[in-house]
């Protein structure tokens, strides 16, 4: 009964900023990591960034230096700050919660469009 609610997607001009949020709720008591993946039309889903409960972050090379992931453990919420956006960032962004090596959950996705 775990639900992931994503918000913050929308249209932004190249170079602009956007902040995505994902709140996890339900009968979950421990989360090892939370993160973001994205899928552009005609392409496979790809890793964007994740963050552990201890605050260790990982980023895909394509977004490093432009995106920032953060987490509020008390609220089971993860954020993705998108800055210096590029048209190639256009995709559906999916929130991911990893409970352990065997169990993970996915949000429904939120559309991010970078276009002038």
mmCIF file of N, CA and C in Angstrom:
data_model
loop_
_atom_site.group_PDB
_atom_site.id
_atom_site.type_symbol
_atom_site.label_atom_id
_atom_site.label_comp_id
_atom_site.label_asym_id
_atom_site.label_seq_id
_atom_site.Cartn_x
_atom_site.Cartn_y
_atom_site.Cartn_z
ATOM 1 N N UNK A 1 0.808 -1.213 0.000
ATOM 2 C CA UNK A 1 0.000 0.000 0.000
ATOM 3 C C UNK A 1 0.842 1.263 0.000
ATOM 4 N N UNK A 2 1.986 1.194 -0.616
ATOM 5 C CA UNK A 2 2.863 2.361 -0.714
ATOM 6 C C UNK A 2 2.469 3.191 -1.931
ATOM 7 N N UNK A 3 2.374 4.482 -1.726
ATOM 8 C CA UNK A 3 2.043 5.407 -2.801
ATOM 9 C C UNK A 3 3.114 6.483 -2.900
ATOM 10 N N UNK A 4 3.482 6.819 -4.119
ATOM 11 C CA UNK A 4 4.428 7.889 -4.374
ATOM 12 C C UNK A 4 3.713 8.970 -5.167
ATOM 13 N N UNK A 5 3.660 10.161 -4.611
ATOM 14 C CA UNK A 5 2.967 11.275 -5.240
ATOM 15 C C UNK A 5 3.989 12.286 -5.721
ATOM 16 N N UNK A 6 4.065 12.457 -7.033
ATOM 17 C CA UNK A 6 5.011 13.370 -7.645
ATOM 18 C C UNK A 6 4.324 14.672 -8.025
ATOM 19 N N UNK A 7 5.082 15.753 -7.970
ATOM 20 C CA UNK A 7 4.554 17.048 -8.357
ATOM 21 C C UNK A 7 5.697 17.951 -8.801
ATOM 22 N N UNK A 8 5.346 19.046 -9.445
ATOM 23 C CA UNK A 8 6.331 20.042 -9.824
ATOM 24 C C UNK A 8 6.708 20.059 -11.286
ATOM 25 N N UNK A 9 6.227 19.100 -12.049
ATOM 26 C CA UNK A 9 6.545 19.073 -13.461
ATOM 27 C C UNK A 9 5.848 20.191 -14.211
ATOM 28 N N UNK A 10 6.293 20.407 -15.431
ATOM 29 C CA UNK A 10 5.695 21.444 -16.248
ATOM 30 C C UNK A 10 6.617 21.887 -17.356
ATOM 31 N N UNK A 11 6.305 23.040 -17.904
ATOM 32 C CA UNK A 11 7.067 23.609 -19.015
ATOM 33 C C UNK A 11 8.038 24.658 -18.497
ATOM 34 N N UNK A 12 9.265 24.575 -18.956
ATOM 35 C CA UNK A 12 10.283 25.548 -18.581
ATOM 36 C C UNK A 12 11.133 25.869 -19.800
ATOM 37 N N UNK A 13 11.578 27.113 -19.905
ATOM 38 C CA UNK A 13 12.438 27.508 -21.008
ATOM 39 C C UNK A 13 13.858 27.006 -20.788
ATOM 40 N N UNK A 14 14.596 26.773 -21.866
ATOM 41 C CA UNK A 14 15.987 26.358 -21.709
ATOM 42 C C UNK A 14 16.752 27.312 -20.800
ATOM 43 N N UNK A 15 17.506 26.734 -19.877
ATOM 44 C CA UNK A 15 18.225 27.527 -18.897
ATOM 45 C C UNK A 15 17.444 27.790 -17.631
ATOM 46 N N UNK A 16 16.168 27.508 -17.667
ATOM 47 C CA UNK A 16 15.313 27.745 -16.525
ATOM 48 C C UNK A 16 15.394 26.649 -15.483
ATOM 49 N N UNK A 17 14.676 26.863 -14.393
ATOM 50 C CA UNK A 17 14.714 25.952 -13.260
ATOM 51 C C UNK A 17 13.337 25.400 -12.938
ATOM 52 N N UNK A 18 13.355 24.244 -12.322
ATOM 53 C CA UNK A 18 12.137 23.554 -11.936
ATOM 54 C C UNK A 18 12.472 22.673 -10.745
ATOM 55 N N UNK A 19 11.520 22.513 -9.844
ATOM 56 C CA UNK A 19 11.733 21.660 -8.683
ATOM 57 C C UNK A 19 10.664 20.582 -8.619
ATOM 58 N N UNK A 20 11.098 19.337 -8.650
ATOM 59 C CA UNK A 20 10.201 18.204 -8.552
ATOM 60 C C UNK A 20 10.169 17.685 -7.121
ATOM 61 N N UNK A 21 9.012 17.209 -6.706
ATOM 62 C CA UNK A 21 8.847 16.641 -5.377
ATOM 63 C C UNK A 21 8.207 15.272 -5.486
ATOM 64 N N UNK A 22 8.539 14.409 -4.555
ATOM 65 C CA UNK A 22 7.936 13.089 -4.483
ATOM 66 C C UNK A 22 7.771 12.708 -3.023
ATOM 67 N N UNK A 23 6.542 12.504 -2.618
ATOM 68 C CA UNK A 23 6.236 12.132 -1.241
ATOM 69 C C UNK A 23 5.763 10.690 -1.189
ATOM 70 N N UNK A 24 6.402 9.909 -0.352
ATOM 71 C CA UNK A 24 6.028 8.512 -0.164
ATOM 72 C C UNK A 24 5.125 8.373 1.041
ATOM 73 N N UNK A 25 4.117 7.551 0.907
ATOM 74 C CA UNK A 25 3.201 7.314 2.012
ATOM 75 C C UNK A 25 2.737 5.864 1.984
ATOM 76 N N UNK A 26 2.169 5.425 3.095
ATOM 77 C CA UNK A 26 1.690 4.064 3.198
ATOM 78 C C UNK A 26 2.450 3.276 4.247
ATOM 79 N N UNK A 27 2.262 1.992 4.212
ATOM 80 C CA UNK A 27 2.855 1.116 5.216
ATOM 81 C C UNK A 27 4.297 0.762 4.867
ATOM 82 N N UNK A 28 5.143 1.748 4.979
ATOM 83 C CA UNK A 28 6.563 1.560 4.754
ATOM 84 C C UNK A 28 7.308 2.171 5.931
ATOM 85 N N UNK A 29 8.246 1.426 6.470
ATOM 86 C CA UNK A 29 8.920 1.860 7.681
ATOM 87 C C UNK A 29 10.411 2.098 7.521
ATOM 88 N N UNK A 30 10.952 1.689 6.407
ATOM 89 C CA UNK A 30 12.358 1.943 6.155
ATOM 90 C C UNK A 30 12.580 2.109 4.658
ATOM 91 N N UNK A 31 13.424 3.058 4.315
ATOM 92 C CA UNK A 31 13.762 3.332 2.928
ATOM 93 C C UNK A 31 15.274 3.508 2.845
ATOM 94 N N UNK A 32 15.909 2.701 2.040
ATOM 95 C CA UNK A 32 17.350 2.809 1.888
ATOM 96 C C UNK A 32 17.747 3.993 1.018
ATOM 97 N N UNK A 33 16.986 4.202 -0.053
ATOM 98 C CA UNK A 33 17.316 5.281 -0.963
ATOM 99 C C UNK A 33 16.089 5.732 -1.729
ATOM 100 N N UNK A 34 16.116 6.979 -2.149
ATOM 101 C CA UNK A 34 15.086 7.533 -3.015
ATOM 102 C C UNK A 34 15.777 8.201 -4.185
ATOM 103 N N UNK A 35 15.119 8.189 -5.323
ATOM 104 C CA UNK A 35 15.767 8.774 -6.479
ATOM 105 C C UNK A 35 14.816 9.095 -7.606
ATOM 106 N N UNK A 36 15.420 9.494 -8.707
ATOM 107 C CA UNK A 36 14.674 9.887 -9.890
ATOM 108 C C UNK A 36 15.233 9.224 -11.130
ATOM 109 N N UNK A 37 14.329 8.788 -11.977
ATOM 110 C CA UNK A 37 14.646 8.281 -13.301
ATOM 111 C C UNK A 37 13.822 9.071 -14.305
ATOM 112 N N UNK A 38 14.193 8.993 -15.558
ATOM 113 C CA UNK A 38 13.411 9.689 -16.576
ATOM 114 C C UNK A 38 13.365 8.870 -17.854
ATOM 115 N N UNK A 39 12.337 9.121 -18.629
ATOM 116 C CA UNK A 39 12.163 8.433 -19.893
ATOM 117 C C UNK A 39 11.668 9.415 -20.943
ATOM 118 N N UNK A 40 12.468 9.597 -21.967
ATOM 119 C CA UNK A 40 12.106 10.456 -23.082
ATOM 120 C C UNK A 40 11.395 9.618 -24.145
ATOM 121 N N UNK A 41 10.598 10.254 -25.002
ATOM 122 C CA UNK A 41 9.888 9.517 -26.048
ATOM 123 C C UNK A 41 10.839 8.699 -26.910
ATOM 124 N N UNK A 42 10.515 7.428 -27.093
ATOM 125 C CA UNK A 42 11.321 6.555 -27.920
ATOM 126 C C UNK A 42 12.598 6.057 -27.289
ATOM 127 N N UNK A 43 12.822 6.378 -26.024
ATOM 128 C CA UNK A 43 14.038 5.961 -25.347
ATOM 129 C C UNK A 43 13.720 5.159 -24.095
ATOM 130 N N UNK A 44 14.721 4.450 -23.607
ATOM 131 C CA UNK A 44 14.556 3.681 -22.391
ATOM 132 C C UNK A 44 14.657 4.579 -21.159
ATOM 133 N N UNK A 45 14.085 4.098 -20.094
ATOM 134 C CA UNK A 45 14.199 4.797 -18.827
ATOM 135 C C UNK A 45 15.661 4.850 -18.405
ATOM 136 N N UNK A 46 16.092 5.988 -17.901
ATOM 137 C CA UNK A 46 17.468 6.143 -17.475
ATOM 138 C C UNK A 46 17.555 6.735 -16.078
ATOM 139 N N UNK A 47 18.612 6.383 -15.400
ATOM 140 C CA UNK A 47 18.885 6.893 -14.067
ATOM 141 C C UNK A 47 19.243 8.367 -14.128
ATOM 142 N N UNK A 48 18.716 9.131 -13.183
ATOM 143 C CA UNK A 48 19.021 10.550 -13.089
ATOM 144 C C UNK A 48 19.837 10.844 -11.832
ATOM 145 N N UNK A 49 19.287 10.491 -10.677
ATOM 146 C CA UNK A 49 19.957 10.760 -9.415
ATOM 147 C C UNK A 49 19.288 9.974 -8.307
ATOM 148 N N UNK A 50 20.027 9.710 -7.252
ATOM 149 C CA UNK A 50 19.427 9.139 -6.060
ATOM 150 C C UNK A 50 20.168 9.612 -4.828
ATOM 151 N N UNK A 51 19.564 9.349 -3.685
ATOM 152 C CA UNK A 51 20.129 9.780 -2.410
ATOM 153 C C UNK A 51 19.793 8.749 -1.347
ATOM 154 N N UNK A 52 20.774 8.395 -0.535
ATOM 155 C CA UNK A 52 20.564 7.435 0.531
ATOM 156 C C UNK A 52 20.001 8.126 1.759
ATOM 157 N N UNK A 53 19.590 7.322 2.727
ATOM 158 C CA UNK A 53 19.072 7.883 3.963
ATOM 159 C C UNK A 53 20.129 8.728 4.660
ATOM 160 N N UNK A 54 21.378 8.342 4.511
ATOM 161 C CA UNK A 54 22.457 9.089 5.118
ATOM 162 C C UNK A 54 22.855 10.341 4.367
ATOM 163 N N UNK A 55 22.281 10.549 3.190
ATOM 164 C CA UNK A 55 22.543 11.770 2.448
ATOM 165 C C UNK A 55 23.544 11.654 1.316
ATOM 166 N N UNK A 56 24.043 10.465 1.052
ATOM 167 C CA UNK A 56 24.965 10.276 -0.057
ATOM 168 C C UNK A 56 24.218 10.374 -1.382
ATOM 169 N N UNK A 57 24.725 11.190 -2.285
ATOM 170 C CA UNK A 57 24.055 11.420 -3.558
ATOM 171 C C UNK A 57 24.834 10.839 -4.719
ATOM 172 N N UNK A 58 24.096 10.485 -5.757
ATOM 173 C CA UNK A 58 24.669 9.999 -7.001
ATOM 174 C C UNK A 58 23.937 10.653 -8.156
ATOM 175 N N UNK A 59 24.673 11.017 -9.193
ATOM 176 C CA UNK A 59 24.087 11.673 -10.346
ATOM 177 C C UNK A 59 24.566 11.043 -11.636
ATOM 178 N N UNK A 60 23.675 11.031 -12.612
ATOM 179 C CA UNK A 60 24.090 10.674 -13.954
ATOM 180 C C UNK A 60 25.002 11.767 -14.496
ATOM 181 N N UNK A 61 25.960 11.385 -15.321
ATOM 182 C CA UNK A 61 26.887 12.368 -15.867
ATOM 183 C C UNK A 61 26.167 13.472 -16.639
ATOM 184 N N UNK A 62 25.064 13.133 -17.258
ATOM 185 C CA UNK A 62 24.347 14.086 -18.085
ATOM 186 C C UNK A 62 23.707 15.219 -17.295
ATOM 187 N N UNK A 63 23.518 15.025 -16.000
ATOM 188 C CA UNK A 63 22.859 16.045 -15.188
ATOM 189 C C UNK A 63 23.757 16.600 -14.094
ATOM 190 N N UNK A 64 24.908 16.021 -13.906
ATOM 191 C CA UNK A 64 25.814 16.450 -12.849
ATOM 192 C C UNK A 64 26.175 17.925 -13.008
ATOM 193 N N UNK A 65 26.067 18.653 -11.918
ATOM 194 C CA UNK A 65 26.351 20.078 -11.932
ATOM 195 C C UNK A 65 25.152 20.939 -12.246
ATOM 196 N N UNK A 66 24.076 20.337 -12.714
ATOM 197 C CA UNK A 66 22.869 21.079 -13.053
ATOM 198 C C UNK A 66 21.680 20.697 -12.181
ATOM 199 N N UNK A 67 21.606 19.433 -11.808
ATOM 200 C CA UNK A 67 20.510 18.945 -10.979
ATOM 201 C C UNK A 67 21.003 18.723 -9.554
ATOM 202 N N UNK A 68 20.119 18.913 -8.603
ATOM 203 C CA UNK A 68 20.434 18.658 -7.208
ATOM 204 C C UNK A 68 19.320 17.841 -6.575
ATOM 205 N N UNK A 69 19.692 16.723 -5.967
ATOM 206 C CA UNK A 69 18.713 15.894 -5.288
ATOM 207 C C UNK A 69 18.844 16.101 -3.783
ATOM 208 N N UNK A 70 17.730 16.116 -3.104
ATOM 209 C CA UNK A 70 17.717 16.258 -1.660
ATOM 210 C C UNK A 70 16.579 15.424 -1.090
ATOM 211 N N UNK A 71 16.609 15.248 0.226
ATOM 212 C CA UNK A 71 15.647 14.351 0.853
ATOM 213 C C UNK A 71 15.285 14.832 2.243
ATOM 214 N N UNK A 72 14.025 14.690 2.578
ATOM 215 C CA UNK A 72 13.538 14.955 3.920
ATOM 216 C C UNK A 72 13.083 13.609 4.473
ATOM 217 N N UNK A 73 13.924 12.981 5.268
ATOM 218 C CA UNK A 73 13.626 11.644 5.769
ATOM 219 C C UNK A 73 12.381 11.608 6.652
ATOM 220 N N UNK A 74 12.177 12.663 7.427
ATOM 221 C CA UNK A 74 11.026 12.714 8.321
ATOM 222 C C UNK A 74 9.716 12.692 7.555
ATOM 223 N N UNK A 75 9.728 13.245 6.352
ATOM 224 C CA UNK A 75 8.525 13.299 5.528
ATOM 225 C C UNK A 75 8.533 12.265 4.411
ATOM 226 N N UNK A 76 9.585 11.463 4.343
ATOM 227 C CA UNK A 76 9.737 10.491 3.251
ATOM 228 C C UNK A 76 9.528 11.160 1.901
ATOM 229 N N UNK A 77 10.173 12.285 1.738
ATOM 230 C CA UNK A 77 10.032 13.078 0.530
ATOM 231 C C UNK A 77 11.395 13.325 -0.109
ATOM 232 N N UNK A 78 11.434 13.212 -1.419
ATOM 233 C CA UNK A 78 12.645 13.486 -2.169
ATOM 234 C C UNK A 78 12.362 14.593 -3.172
ATOM 235 N N UNK A 79 13.359 15.427 -3.407
ATOM 236 C CA UNK A 79 13.232 16.553 -4.314
ATOM 237 C C UNK A 79 14.296 16.478 -5.398
ATOM 238 N N UNK A 80 13.981 17.048 -6.530
ATOM 239 C CA UNK A 80 14.954 17.186 -7.597
ATOM 240 C C UNK A 80 14.899 18.615 -8.105
ATOM 241 N N UNK A 81 15.952 19.362 -7.830
ATOM 242 C CA UNK A 81 16.061 20.727 -8.310
ATOM 243 C C UNK A 81 16.750 20.715 -9.662
ATOM 244 N N UNK A 82 16.022 21.120 -10.672
ATOM 245 C CA UNK A 82 16.544 21.165 -12.029
ATOM 246 C C UNK A 82 16.934 22.594 -12.345
ATOM 247 N N UNK A 83 18.191 22.806 -12.668
ATOM 248 C CA UNK A 83 18.697 24.123 -13.023
ATOM 249 C C UNK A 83 19.463 24.025 -14.336
ATOM 250 N N UNK A 84 19.637 25.172 -14.972
ATOM 251 C CA UNK A 84 20.321 25.208 -16.268
ATOM 252 C C UNK A 84 19.764 24.140 -17.195
ATOM 253 N N UNK A 85 18.466 24.082 -17.270
ATOM 254 C CA UNK A 85 17.805 23.023 -18.019
ATOM 255 C C UNK A 85 18.110 23.090 -19.508
ATOM 256 N N UNK A 86 18.071 21.929 -20.134
ATOM 257 C CA UNK A 86 18.321 21.784 -21.557
ATOM 258 C C UNK A 86 17.154 21.054 -22.214
ATOM 259 N N UNK A 87 16.948 21.274 -23.508
ATOM 260 C CA UNK A 87 15.862 20.557 -24.194
ATOM 261 C C UNK A 87 15.955 19.050 -24.039
ATOM 262 N N UNK A 88 17.159 18.513 -23.961
ATOM 263 C CA UNK A 88 17.325 17.079 -23.809
ATOM 264 C C UNK A 88 16.910 16.565 -22.440
ATOM 265 N N UNK A 89 16.603 17.471 -21.521
ATOM 266 C CA UNK A 89 16.059 17.062 -20.232
ATOM 267 C C UNK A 89 14.572 16.738 -20.321
ATOM 268 N N UNK A 90 13.959 17.042 -21.435
ATOM 269 C CA UNK A 90 12.540 16.769 -21.619
ATOM 270 C C UNK A 90 12.275 15.275 -21.500
ATOM 271 N N UNK A 91 11.398 14.912 -20.582
ATOM 272 C CA UNK A 91 11.100 13.510 -20.328
ATOM 273 C C UNK A 91 10.022 13.415 -19.261
ATOM 274 N N UNK A 92 9.522 12.216 -19.077
ATOM 275 C CA UNK A 92 8.698 11.919 -17.921
ATOM 276 C C UNK A 92 9.636 11.494 -16.804
ATOM 277 N N UNK A 93 9.536 12.159 -15.681
ATOM 278 C CA UNK A 93 10.397 11.871 -14.547
ATOM 279 C C UNK A 93 9.656 11.017 -13.534
ATOM 280 N N UNK A 94 10.293 9.918 -13.134
ATOM 281 C CA UNK A 94 9.686 8.961 -12.222
ATOM 282 C C UNK A 94 10.434 8.925 -10.898
ATOM 283 N N UNK A 95 9.685 9.004 -9.837
ATOM 284 C CA UNK A 95 10.245 8.855 -8.507
ATOM 285 C C UNK A 95 10.433 7.381 -8.193
ATOM 286 N N UNK A 96 11.521 7.060 -7.521
ATOM 287 C CA UNK A 96 11.819 5.686 -7.144
ATOM 288 C C UNK A 96 12.174 5.608 -5.665
ATOM 289 N N UNK A 97 11.624 4.615 -5.003
ATOM 290 C CA UNK A 97 11.937 4.347 -3.604
ATOM 291 C C UNK A 97 12.462 2.925 -3.500
ATOM 292 N N UNK A 98 13.656 2.772 -2.960
ATOM 293 C CA UNK A 98 14.245 1.460 -2.769
ATOM 294 C C UNK A 98 14.216 1.110 -1.293
ATOM 295 N N UNK A 99 13.446 0.078 -0.972
ATOM 296 C CA UNK A 99 13.361 -0.394 0.400
ATOM 297 C C UNK A 99 14.583 -1.247 0.721
ATOM 298 N N UNK A 100 14.904 -2.149 -0.198
ATOM 299 C CA UNK A 100 16.084 -2.990 -0.089
ATOM 300 C C UNK A 100 16.448 -3.457 -1.488
ATOM 301 N N UNK A 101 17.377 -4.398 -1.573
ATOM 302 C CA UNK A 101 17.831 -4.854 -2.882
ATOM 303 C C UNK A 101 16.751 -5.578 -3.674
ATOM 304 N N UNK A 102 15.687 -5.978 -3.019
ATOM 305 C CA UNK A 102 14.638 -6.749 -3.684
ATOM 306 C C UNK A 102 13.333 -5.984 -3.888
ATOM 307 N N UNK A 103 13.107 -4.942 -3.120
ATOM 308 C CA UNK A 103 11.822 -4.247 -3.137
ATOM 309 C C UNK A 103 12.006 -2.773 -3.460
ATOM 310 N N UNK A 104 11.287 -2.314 -4.459
ATOM 311 C CA UNK A 104 11.285 -0.900 -4.769
ATOM 312 C C UNK A 104 9.928 -0.491 -5.328
ATOM 313 N N UNK A 105 9.652 0.803 -5.279
ATOM 314 C CA UNK A 105 8.377 1.338 -5.730
ATOM 315 C C UNK A 105 8.599 2.487 -6.693
ATOM 316 N N UNK A 106 7.596 2.716 -7.535
ATOM 317 C CA UNK A 106 7.677 3.749 -8.555
ATOM 318 C C UNK A 106 6.469 4.664 -8.526
ATOM 319 N N UNK A 107 6.707 5.932 -8.798
ATOM 320 C CA UNK A 107 5.616 6.867 -8.965
ATOM 321 C C UNK A 107 5.042 6.780 -10.366
ATOM 322 N N UNK A 108 3.986 7.526 -10.609
ATOM 323 C CA UNK A 108 3.320 7.511 -11.903
ATOM 324 C C UNK A 108 4.021 8.376 -12.941
ATOM 325 N N UNK A 109 4.887 9.244 -12.503
ATOM 326 C CA UNK A 109 5.639 10.084 -13.413
ATOM 327 C C UNK A 109 5.066 11.485 -13.531
ATOM 328 N N UNK A 110 5.948 12.436 -13.763
ATOM 329 C CA UNK A 110 5.545 13.812 -13.988
ATOM 330 C C UNK A 110 6.312 14.349 -15.195
ATOM 331 N N UNK A 111 5.606 15.019 -16.083
ATOM 332 C CA UNK A 111 6.195 15.487 -17.330
ATOM 333 C C UNK A 111 6.995 16.765 -17.119
ATOM 334 N N UNK A 112 8.207 16.764 -17.630
ATOM 335 C CA UNK A 112 9.046 17.957 -17.665
ATOM 336 C C UNK A 112 9.356 18.253 -19.126
ATOM 337 N N UNK A 113 9.012 19.446 -19.562
ATOM 338 C CA UNK A 113 9.266 19.851 -20.934
ATOM 339 C C UNK A 113 10.119 21.108 -20.933
ATOM 340 N N UNK A 114 11.263 21.032 -21.584
ATOM 341 C CA UNK A 114 12.174 22.165 -21.691
ATOM 342 C C UNK A 114 12.134 22.652 -23.135
ATOM 343 N N UNK A 115 11.527 23.798 -23.332
ATOM 344 C CA UNK A 115 11.341 24.314 -24.679
ATOM 345 C C UNK A 115 11.084 25.813 -24.630
ATOM 346 N N UNK A 116 11.508 26.501 -25.677
ATOM 347 C CA UNK A 116 11.243 27.922 -25.793
ATOM 348 C C UNK A 116 9.934 28.181 -26.520
#
